[in-house]
mmCIF file of C-alpha atoms in Angstrom:
data_model
loop_
_atom_site.group_PDB
_atom_site.id
_atom_site.type_symbol
_atom_site.label_atom_id
_atom_site.label_comp_id
_atom_site.label_asym_id
_atom_site.label_seq_id
_atom_site.Cartn_x
_atom_site.Cartn_y
_atom_site.Cartn_z
ATOM 1 C CA UNK A 1 188.105 -6.190 10.969
ATOM 2 C CA UNK A 2 185.069 -6.498 8.713
ATOM 3 C CA UNK A 3 185.402 -5.341 5.126
ATOM 4 C CA UNK A 4 182.295 -4.666 3.031
ATOM 5 C CA UNK A 5 183.841 -4.956 -0.427
ATOM 6 C CA UNK A 6 182.564 -8.023 -2.270
ATOM 7 C CA UNK A 7 185.312 -9.119 -4.667
ATOM 8 C CA UNK A 8 185.910 -12.462 -6.400
ATOM 9 C CA UNK A 9 188.962 -14.424 -5.341
ATOM 10 C CA UNK A 10 190.046 -14.771 -8.959
ATOM 11 C CA UNK A 11 189.426 -12.086 -11.537
ATOM 12 C CA UNK A 12 190.854 -11.809 -15.056
ATOM 13 C CA UNK A 13 192.366 -8.320 -15.415
ATOM 14 C CA UNK A 14 192.560 -8.611 -19.213
ATOM 15 C CA UNK A 15 188.878 -9.526 -19.466
ATOM 16 C CA UNK A 16 188.024 -6.716 -17.037
ATOM 17 C CA UNK A 17 190.038 -4.239 -19.101
ATOM 18 C CA UNK A 18 188.166 -5.335 -22.226
ATOM 19 C CA UNK A 19 184.808 -4.815 -20.514
ATOM 20 C CA UNK A 20 185.843 -1.330 -19.407
ATOM 21 C CA UNK A 21 187.059 -0.520 -22.921
ATOM 22 C CA UNK A 22 183.669 -1.509 -24.339
ATOM 23 C CA UNK A 23 181.949 0.717 -21.781
ATOM 24 C CA UNK A 24 184.187 3.619 -22.785
ATOM 25 C CA UNK A 25 183.737 3.201 -26.549
ATOM 26 C CA UNK A 26 181.918 5.858 -28.476
ATOM 27 C CA UNK A 27 182.022 9.603 -28.136
ATOM 28 C CA UNK A 28 183.731 10.709 -24.924
ATOM 29 C CA UNK A 29 181.262 11.582 -22.182
ATOM 30 C CA UNK A 30 178.261 9.778 -23.717
ATOM 31 C CA UNK A 31 178.302 6.590 -21.636
ATOM 32 C CA UNK A 32 174.722 5.317 -21.175
ATOM 33 C CA UNK A 33 173.059 3.709 -18.167
ATOM 34 C CA UNK A 34 173.920 0.138 -19.119
ATOM 35 C CA UNK A 35 177.555 1.062 -19.668
ATOM 36 C CA UNK A 36 177.642 2.770 -16.275
ATOM 37 C CA UNK A 37 176.221 -0.373 -14.659
ATOM 38 C CA UNK A 38 178.888 -2.453 -16.377
ATOM 39 C CA UNK A 39 181.581 -0.091 -15.125
ATOM 40 C CA UNK A 40 180.334 -0.310 -11.531
ATOM 41 C CA UNK A 41 179.859 -4.086 -11.690
ATOM 42 C CA UNK A 42 183.550 -4.519 -12.485
ATOM 43 C CA UNK A 43 185.345 -1.759 -10.591
ATOM 44 C CA UNK A 44 182.992 -1.860 -7.604
ATOM 45 C CA UNK A 45 183.829 -5.526 -7.006
ATOM 46 C CA UNK A 46 187.622 -5.511 -7.253
ATOM 47 C CA UNK A 47 190.135 -5.158 -4.431
ATOM 48 C CA UNK A 48 193.206 -2.920 -4.568
ATOM 49 C CA UNK A 49 195.494 -5.556 -6.086
ATOM 50 C CA UNK A 50 192.895 -6.457 -8.721
ATOM 51 C CA UNK A 51 192.296 -2.803 -9.617
ATOM 52 C CA UNK A 52 196.037 -2.300 -10.035
ATOM 53 C CA UNK A 53 196.191 -5.204 -12.492
ATOM 54 C CA UNK A 54 193.200 -3.848 -14.417
ATOM 55 C CA UNK A 55 194.916 -0.470 -14.824
ATOM 56 C CA UNK A 56 198.116 -2.146 -15.997
ATOM 57 C CA UNK A 57 196.247 -4.389 -18.450
ATOM 58 C CA UNK A 58 194.197 -1.479 -19.799
ATOM 59 C CA UNK A 59 197.234 0.698 -20.404
ATOM 60 C CA UNK A 60 199.159 -2.172 -21.941
ATOM 61 C CA UNK A 61 196.359 -3.143 -24.329
ATOM 62 C CA UNK A 62 195.018 0.275 -25.268
ATOM 63 C CA UNK A 63 197.962 2.604 -24.595
ATOM 64 C CA UNK A 64 195.744 4.814 -22.454
ATOM 65 C CA UNK A 65 195.656 5.677 -18.754
ATOM 66 C CA UNK A 66 192.401 4.268 -17.360
ATOM 67 C CA UNK A 67 191.937 6.907 -14.656
ATOM 68 C CA UNK A 68 192.366 9.722 -17.170
ATOM 69 C CA UNK A 69 189.801 8.063 -19.399
ATOM 70 C CA UNK A 70 187.345 7.786 -16.530
ATOM 71 C CA UNK A 71 187.874 11.468 -15.741
ATOM 72 C CA UNK A 72 186.737 12.253 -19.301
ATOM 73 C CA UNK A 73 183.795 9.857 -19.298
ATOM 74 C CA UNK A 74 182.281 10.581 -15.901
ATOM 75 C CA UNK A 75 181.381 13.720 -13.989
ATOM 76 C CA UNK A 76 180.516 15.114 -10.597
ATOM 77 C CA UNK A 77 180.479 13.064 -7.392
ATOM 78 C CA UNK A 78 180.501 9.788 -9.321
ATOM 79 C CA UNK A 79 183.617 10.732 -11.283
ATOM 80 C CA UNK A 80 185.515 11.736 -8.151
ATOM 81 C CA UNK A 81 184.467 8.610 -6.259
ATOM 82 C CA UNK A 82 185.359 6.262 -9.109
ATOM 83 C CA UNK A 83 188.727 7.888 -9.830
ATOM 84 C CA UNK A 84 189.669 8.042 -6.141
ATOM 85 C CA UNK A 85 188.771 4.358 -5.804
ATOM 86 C CA UNK A 86 191.075 3.508 -8.717
ATOM 87 C CA UNK A 87 194.095 5.274 -7.208
ATOM 88 C CA UNK A 88 196.666 3.347 -5.195
ATOM 89 C CA UNK A 89 195.458 3.523 -1.555
ATOM 90 C CA UNK A 90 198.376 5.541 -0.155
ATOM 91 C CA UNK A 91 198.458 7.849 -3.172
ATOM 92 C CA UNK A 92 194.723 8.403 -2.727
ATOM 93 C CA UNK A 93 195.189 9.372 0.910
ATOM 94 C CA UNK A 94 197.841 11.844 -0.189
ATOM 95 C CA UNK A 95 195.298 13.409 -2.558
ATOM 96 C CA UNK A 96 192.803 13.683 0.298
ATOM 97 C CA UNK A 97 195.416 15.266 2.560
ATOM 98 C CA UNK A 98 196.437 17.830 -0.047
ATOM 99 C CA UNK A 99 192.817 18.792 -0.709
ATOM 100 C CA UNK A 100 192.249 19.137 3.041
ATOM 101 C CA UNK A 101 195.274 21.414 3.385
ATOM 102 C CA UNK A 102 193.939 23.694 0.663
ATOM 103 C CA UNK A 103 190.692 23.962 2.634
ATOM 104 C CA UNK A 104 192.552 24.263 5.981
ATOM 105 C CA UNK A 105 190.551 21.208 7.081
ATOM 106 C CA UNK A 106 192.773 20.010 9.913
ATOM 107 C CA UNK A 107 190.335 17.254 10.946
ATOM 108 C CA UNK A 108 190.926 15.331 7.727
ATOM 109 C CA UNK A 109 194.701 15.612 8.186
ATOM 110 C CA UNK A 110 194.313 14.212 11.702
ATOM 111 C CA UNK A 111 192.034 11.405 10.527
ATOM 112 C CA UNK A 112 194.439 10.331 7.780
ATOM 113 C CA UNK A 113 197.469 10.513 10.067
ATOM 114 C CA UNK A 114 196.193 9.048 13.333
ATOM 115 C CA UNK A 115 194.074 6.088 12.262
ATOM 116 C CA UNK A 116 196.443 4.028 10.044
ATOM 117 C CA UNK A 117 199.159 1.768 11.392
ATOM 118 C CA UNK A 118 202.765 2.934 11.605
ATOM 119 C CA UNK A 119 203.763 1.307 8.320
ATOM 120 C CA UNK A 120 200.664 2.663 6.587
ATOM 121 C CA UNK A 121 201.405 6.177 7.837
ATOM 122 C CA UNK A 122 204.938 6.018 6.531
ATOM 123 C CA UNK A 123 203.805 4.747 3.123
ATOM 124 C CA UNK A 124 201.118 7.450 2.962
ATOM 125 C CA UNK A 125 203.598 10.236 3.628
ATOM 126 C CA UNK A 126 206.082 8.823 1.137
ATOM 127 C CA UNK A 127 203.327 8.705 -1.479
ATOM 128 C CA UNK A 128 202.442 12.308 -0.633
ATOM 129 C CA UNK A 129 206.012 13.471 -1.194
ATOM 130 C CA UNK A 130 206.278 11.509 -4.440
ATOM 131 C CA UNK A 131 203.129 13.144 -5.820
ATOM 132 C CA UNK A 132 203.597 16.716 -4.553
ATOM 133 C CA UNK A 133 207.422 16.945 -4.385
ATOM 134 C CA UNK A 134 207.232 18.249 -0.805
ATOM 135 C CA UNK A 135 206.715 16.438 2.475
ATOM 136 C CA UNK A 136 203.355 16.633 4.184
ATOM 137 C CA UNK A 137 205.138 18.254 7.146
ATOM 138 C CA UNK A 138 206.400 21.048 4.910
ATOM 139 C CA UNK A 139 202.918 21.716 3.595
ATOM 140 C CA UNK A 140 201.397 21.560 7.090
ATOM 141 C CA UNK A 141 204.013 24.036 8.320
ATOM 142 C CA UNK A 142 203.165 26.415 5.492
ATOM 143 C CA UNK A 143 199.399 26.184 6.028
ATOM 144 C CA UNK A 144 199.137 26.316 9.822
ATOM 145 C CA UNK A 145 200.716 28.488 12.479
ATOM 146 C CA UNK A 146 201.009 28.525 16.254
ATOM 147 C CA UNK A 147 199.001 25.938 18.175
ATOM 148 C CA UNK A 148 197.529 24.587 14.942
ATOM 149 C CA UNK A 149 200.996 23.693 13.748
ATOM 150 C CA UNK A 150 201.650 22.045 17.110
ATOM 151 C CA UNK A 151 198.605 19.797 16.976
ATOM 152 C CA UNK A 152 199.267 18.786 13.383
ATOM 153 C CA UNK A 153 202.848 17.927 14.318
ATOM 154 C CA UNK A 154 201.507 15.878 17.236
ATOM 155 C CA UNK A 155 199.530 13.654 14.912
ATOM 156 C CA UNK A 156 202.129 13.673 12.139
ATOM 157 C CA UNK A 157 204.919 12.451 14.405
ATOM 158 C CA UNK A 158 202.903 9.736 16.141
ATOM 159 C CA UNK A 159 204.172 6.279 15.102
ATOM 160 C CA UNK A 160 207.030 7.538 12.946
ATOM 161 C CA UNK A 161 210.671 6.544 12.565
ATOM 162 C CA UNK A 162 213.508 8.541 14.149
ATOM 163 C CA UNK A 163 214.642 9.582 10.661
ATOM 164 C CA UNK A 164 211.143 10.666 9.740
ATOM 165 C CA UNK A 165 210.692 12.630 12.968
ATOM 166 C CA UNK A 166 214.090 14.280 12.562
ATOM 167 C CA UNK A 167 213.181 15.252 9.004
ATOM 168 C CA UNK A 168 209.959 16.745 10.344
ATOM 169 C CA UNK A 169 212.003 18.687 12.907
ATOM 170 C CA UNK A 170 214.304 20.102 10.217
ATOM 171 C CA UNK A 171 211.363 21.450 8.252
ATOM 172 C CA UNK A 172 209.697 23.041 11.283
ATOM 173 C CA UNK A 173 212.489 24.781 13.198
ATOM 174 C CA UNK A 174 210.179 27.600 14.202
ATOM 175 C CA UNK A 175 208.063 25.311 16.386
ATOM 176 C CA UNK A 176 207.932 25.919 20.109
ATOM 177 C CA UNK A 177 210.720 24.452 22.251
ATOM 178 C CA UNK A 178 208.612 21.659 23.708
ATOM 179 C CA UNK A 179 207.948 20.140 20.303
ATOM 180 C CA UNK A 180 211.641 20.014 19.444
ATOM 181 C CA UNK A 181 212.321 17.518 22.214
ATOM 182 C CA UNK A 182 209.183 15.522 21.424
ATOM 183 C CA UNK A 183 209.983 15.144 17.735
ATOM 184 C CA UNK A 184 213.614 14.202 18.358
ATOM 185 C CA UNK A 185 212.536 11.531 20.837
ATOM 186 C CA UNK A 186 209.939 9.818 18.616
ATOM 187 C CA UNK A 187 210.402 6.023 18.710
ATOM 188 C CA UNK A 188 210.868 3.790 15.696
ATOM 189 C CA UNK A 189 208.036 2.145 13.793
ATOM 190 C CA UNK A 190 208.977 -1.234 15.253
ATOM 191 C CA UNK A 191 208.675 0.057 18.798
ATOM 192 C CA UNK A 192 205.333 1.659 18.030
ATOM 193 C CA UNK A 193 203.836 -1.572 16.714
ATOM 194 C CA UNK A 194 204.123 -3.311 20.086
ATOM 195 C CA UNK A 195 200.877 -3.943 21.940
ATOM 196 C CA UNK A 196 202.652 -4.055 25.298
ATOM 197 C CA UNK A 197 201.758 -1.260 27.672
ATOM 198 C CA UNK A 198 203.031 0.021 31.002
ATOM 199 C CA UNK A 199 200.103 0.496 33.387
ATOM 200 C CA UNK A 200 202.201 2.354 35.954
ATOM 201 C CA UNK A 201 203.370 4.785 33.288
ATOM 202 C CA UNK A 202 199.773 5.212 32.131
ATOM 203 C CA UNK A 203 198.761 6.107 35.692
ATOM 204 C CA UNK A 204 201.537 8.671 36.038
ATOM 205 C CA UNK A 205 200.928 10.243 32.650
ATOM 206 C CA UNK A 206 197.158 10.324 33.074
ATOM 207 C CA UNK A 207 197.773 12.468 36.158
ATOM 208 C CA UNK A 208 200.123 14.744 34.199
ATOM 209 C CA UNK A 209 197.525 15.169 31.457
ATOM 210 C CA UNK A 210 194.825 15.841 34.043
ATOM 211 C CA UNK A 211 196.909 18.554 35.697
ATOM 212 C CA UNK A 212 197.701 20.188 32.365
ATOM 213 C CA UNK A 213 194.020 20.210 31.432
ATOM 214 C CA UNK A 214 192.945 21.437 34.868
ATOM 215 C CA UNK A 215 195.368 24.351 34.541
ATOM 216 C CA UNK A 216 194.334 24.872 30.890
ATOM 217 C CA UNK A 217 197.979 24.366 29.917
ATOM 218 C CA UNK A 218 196.993 22.567 26.753
ATOM 219 C CA UNK A 219 200.288 23.347 25.053
ATOM 220 C CA UNK A 220 202.434 22.330 28.036
ATOM 221 C CA UNK A 221 205.745 20.591 27.311
ATOM 222 C CA UNK A 222 204.682 17.456 29.215
ATOM 223 C CA UNK A 223 201.365 17.167 27.413
ATOM 224 C CA UNK A 224 203.016 17.493 24.007
ATOM 225 C CA UNK A 225 205.737 15.040 25.032
ATOM 226 C CA UNK A 226 203.251 12.367 26.069
ATOM 227 C CA UNK A 227 201.109 12.712 22.954
ATOM 228 C CA UNK A 228 204.099 12.593 20.595
ATOM 229 C CA UNK A 229 206.366 9.943 22.137
ATOM 230 C CA UNK A 230 204.008 7.165 23.217
ATOM 231 C CA UNK A 231 202.698 4.282 21.134
ATOM 232 C CA UNK A 232 199.017 4.141 20.274
ATOM 233 C CA UNK A 233 198.550 1.184 22.613
ATOM 234 C CA UNK A 234 200.196 3.084 25.477
ATOM 235 C CA UNK A 235 198.125 6.194 24.788
ATOM 236 C CA UNK A 236 194.893 4.200 24.753
ATOM 237 C CA UNK A 237 195.812 2.689 28.123
ATOM 238 C CA UNK A 238 196.533 6.183 29.466
ATOM 239 C CA UNK A 239 193.218 7.532 28.134
ATOM 240 C CA UNK A 240 191.273 4.688 29.789
ATOM 241 C CA UNK A 241 193.106 5.213 33.064
ATOM 242 C CA UNK A 242 192.297 8.935 32.834
ATOM 243 C CA UNK A 243 188.577 8.151 32.669
ATOM 244 C CA UNK A 244 188.782 5.615 35.508
ATOM 245 C CA UNK A 245 190.755 7.981 37.736
ATOM 246 C CA UNK A 246 188.879 11.222 37.077
ATOM 247 C CA UNK A 247 185.414 10.047 36.034
ATOM 248 C CA UNK A 248 185.382 11.830 32.678
ATOM 249 C CA UNK A 249 186.831 10.880 29.280
ATOM 250 C CA UNK A 250 189.832 12.988 28.400
ATOM 251 C CA UNK A 251 188.075 14.399 25.321
ATOM 252 C CA UNK A 252 185.279 15.771 27.505
ATOM 253 C CA UNK A 253 187.776 17.124 30.022
ATOM 254 C CA UNK A 254 189.397 19.054 27.164
ATOM 255 C CA UNK A 255 186.164 20.916 26.495
ATOM 256 C CA UNK A 256 186.845 24.628 26.654
ATOM 257 C CA UNK A 257 184.697 27.724 26.948
ATOM 258 C CA UNK A 258 187.032 29.305 24.407
ATOM 259 C CA UNK A 259 185.793 26.924 21.692
ATOM 260 C CA UNK A 260 189.400 26.725 20.587
ATOM 261 C CA UNK A 261 190.166 25.040 17.285
ATOM 262 C CA UNK A 262 193.349 23.785 18.914
ATOM 263 C CA UNK A 263 191.312 21.979 21.594
ATOM 264 C CA UNK A 264 188.987 20.543 18.950
ATOM 265 C CA UNK A 265 191.993 19.273 17.035
ATOM 266 C CA UNK A 266 193.402 17.633 20.171
ATOM 267 C CA UNK A 267 190.044 15.989 20.837
ATOM 268 C CA UNK A 268 189.913 14.749 17.252
ATOM 269 C CA UNK A 269 193.417 13.274 17.458
ATOM 270 C CA UNK A 270 192.587 11.489 20.723
ATOM 271 C CA UNK A 271 189.328 10.073 19.328
ATOM 272 C CA UNK A 272 191.089 8.831 16.197
ATOM 273 C CA UNK A 273 193.724 7.055 18.306
ATOM 274 C CA UNK A 274 191.341 5.686 20.948
ATOM 275 C CA UNK A 275 188.192 4.834 18.932
ATOM 276 C CA UNK A 276 188.831 5.118 15.170
ATOM 277 C CA UNK A 277 185.664 3.312 14.064
ATOM 278 C CA UNK A 278 183.519 5.461 16.348
ATOM 279 C CA UNK A 279 185.152 8.591 15.001
ATOM 280 C CA UNK A 280 184.605 7.553 11.382
ATOM 281 C CA UNK A 281 180.973 6.726 12.133
ATOM 282 C CA UNK A 282 180.604 10.294 13.403
ATOM 283 C CA UNK A 283 182.158 11.596 10.180
ATOM 284 C CA UNK A 284 179.649 9.587 8.139
ATOM 285 C CA UNK A 285 176.751 10.778 10.293
ATOM 286 C CA UNK A 286 177.778 14.409 9.825
ATOM 287 C CA UNK A 287 178.289 13.869 6.103
ATOM 288 C CA UNK A 288 174.796 12.441 5.660
ATOM 289 C CA UNK A 289 172.713 14.447 8.117
ATOM 290 C CA UNK A 290 174.178 17.947 8.402
ATOM 291 C CA UNK A 291 172.585 20.389 5.944
ATOM 292 C CA UNK A 292 172.761 18.145 2.907
ATOM 293 C CA UNK A 293 175.086 15.274 2.201
ATOM 294 C CA UNK A 294 178.801 16.056 2.191
ATOM 295 C CA UNK A 295 179.613 13.707 -0.688
ATOM 296 C CA UNK A 296 183.385 14.128 -0.442
ATOM 297 C CA UNK A 297 183.439 13.105 3.239
ATOM 298 C CA UNK A 298 181.033 10.234 2.593
ATOM 299 C CA UNK A 299 183.143 9.029 -0.329
ATOM 300 C CA UNK A 300 186.417 9.367 1.587
ATOM 301 C CA UNK A 301 185.300 7.185 4.481
ATOM 302 C CA UNK A 302 183.584 4.554 2.330
ATOM 303 C CA UNK A 303 186.415 4.055 -0.153
ATOM 304 C CA UNK A 304 189.219 4.144 2.436
ATOM 305 C CA UNK A 305 187.495 1.659 4.779
ATOM 306 C CA UNK A 306 185.583 -0.675 2.387
ATOM 307 C CA UNK A 307 188.514 -3.105 2.348
ATOM 308 C CA UNK A 308 189.191 -2.709 6.071
ATOM 309 C CA UNK A 309 186.597 -2.110 8.789
ATOM 310 C CA UNK A 310 183.555 -0.533 7.145
ATOM 311 C CA UNK A 311 181.420 -3.414 8.416
ATOM 312 C CA UNK A 312 182.127 -2.388 12.005
ATOM 313 C CA UNK A 313 181.417 1.252 11.176
ATOM 314 C CA UNK A 314 178.087 0.211 9.636
ATOM 315 C CA UNK A 315 177.136 -1.599 12.859
ATOM 316 C CA UNK A 316 177.957 1.472 14.943
ATOM 317 C CA UNK A 317 175.877 3.643 12.613
ATOM 318 C CA UNK A 318 172.892 1.299 12.895
ATOM 319 C CA UNK A 319 173.089 1.274 16.701
ATOM 320 C CA UNK A 320 173.244 5.060 16.844
ATOM 321 C CA UNK A 321 170.512 5.844 14.316
ATOM 322 C CA UNK A 322 168.308 2.723 14.388
ATOM 323 C CA UNK A 323 168.596 2.460 10.627
ATOM 324 C CA UNK A 324 171.181 0.979 8.324
ATOM 325 C CA UNK A 325 173.895 3.027 6.704
ATOM 326 C CA UNK A 326 172.735 1.715 3.331
ATOM 327 C CA UNK A 327 169.240 3.104 3.902
ATOM 328 C CA UNK A 328 170.642 6.478 4.931
ATOM 329 C CA UNK A 329 172.979 6.631 1.926
ATOM 330 C CA UNK A 330 170.152 5.656 -0.433
ATOM 331 C CA UNK A 331 168.059 8.586 0.847
ATOM 332 C CA UNK A 332 170.907 11.104 0.739
ATOM 333 C CA UNK A 333 172.343 10.247 -2.700
ATOM 334 C CA UNK A 334 171.168 9.490 -6.216
ATOM 335 C CA UNK A 335 172.127 8.154 -9.618
ATOM 336 C CA UNK A 336 175.286 6.266 -10.453
ATOM 337 C CA UNK A 337 177.063 7.738 -7.438
ATOM 338 C CA UNK A 338 174.442 6.173 -5.169
ATOM 339 C CA UNK A 339 174.779 2.805 -6.931
ATOM 340 C CA UNK A 340 178.564 2.851 -6.636
ATOM 341 C CA UNK A 341 178.658 3.787 -2.933
ATOM 342 C CA UNK A 342 176.023 1.150 -2.097
ATOM 343 C CA UNK A 343 178.093 -1.413 -4.007
ATOM 344 C CA UNK A 344 181.141 -0.631 -1.883
ATOM 345 C CA UNK A 345 178.957 -0.886 1.216
ATOM 346 C CA UNK A 346 178.209 -4.473 0.181
ATOM 347 C CA UNK A 347 174.583 -3.960 -0.833
ATOM 348 C CA UNK A 348 173.842 -5.992 -3.945
ATOM 349 C CA UNK A 349 170.080 -5.474 -4.434
ATOM 350 C CA UNK A 350 169.950 -1.859 -5.523
#
């Protein structure tokens, strides 16, 4: 994977904390342009471990929480981006998930749940419970009903431990019968991490999925069972076999005249499992081009992927739009927010 974050191998957290303290000196909320540049030059070039050490050094030296100070000093899109960047990665994803639930934005929940690895998913959901004192499953169950709750449980139980899946089951007893069996049968994290796949099983289950879709039985027991009890690698193999056997990608086959949100959610989950970088490129494209920049979506993708695979996402964007992501971001944003996002994208001459 290709990260875009440019961070030094060795950074002095005490020196960094001192630089940030100097930038924050003076009357709260009156940071000037040079101080903002200094802030970005430090925080925008530090990886997660380095940022953690800066926060610890800052609090130890100045008896003040750095993120709370930044919340007072900054404002708007720049403040949110900077403070989200400074959070621990899994805690940050919990914040995104909670905000998405409040907006009933199921696509963000799917994105955050389907794309990470099994261990990352587990850590994310533990961080969510630690911050909000309720499991993500509990909050999903309280925000969504019917088929929506089904599709969110599909993506929330993918790649989870038996204990985690059982816990999910206990909180969602009012789910349809087919989900009960699927959740109880969810494999362990270790089993999900395997890259081994069964091609014969993929062939059989591709046919089952095709029949369910052909009959518009999108909530069929077998369809739910396959999507909730198979590893990502096995599902990807099944999805590719589906296209080879029936000539159409499964996401296109799911297209419905009903324009069902449930179908859209299923398509989103499948895209996130099968082609995560392509899906995230689509999110960025929508954030930049659809009726004004969606800064929260743009920020979410950039700061969650800058240390992972944002380089690959940038390449996909360039191929699709014949322009660089940096050029598009520069046109759609402004001010310190623009400078910070471009820094995380790896652009130094801005």
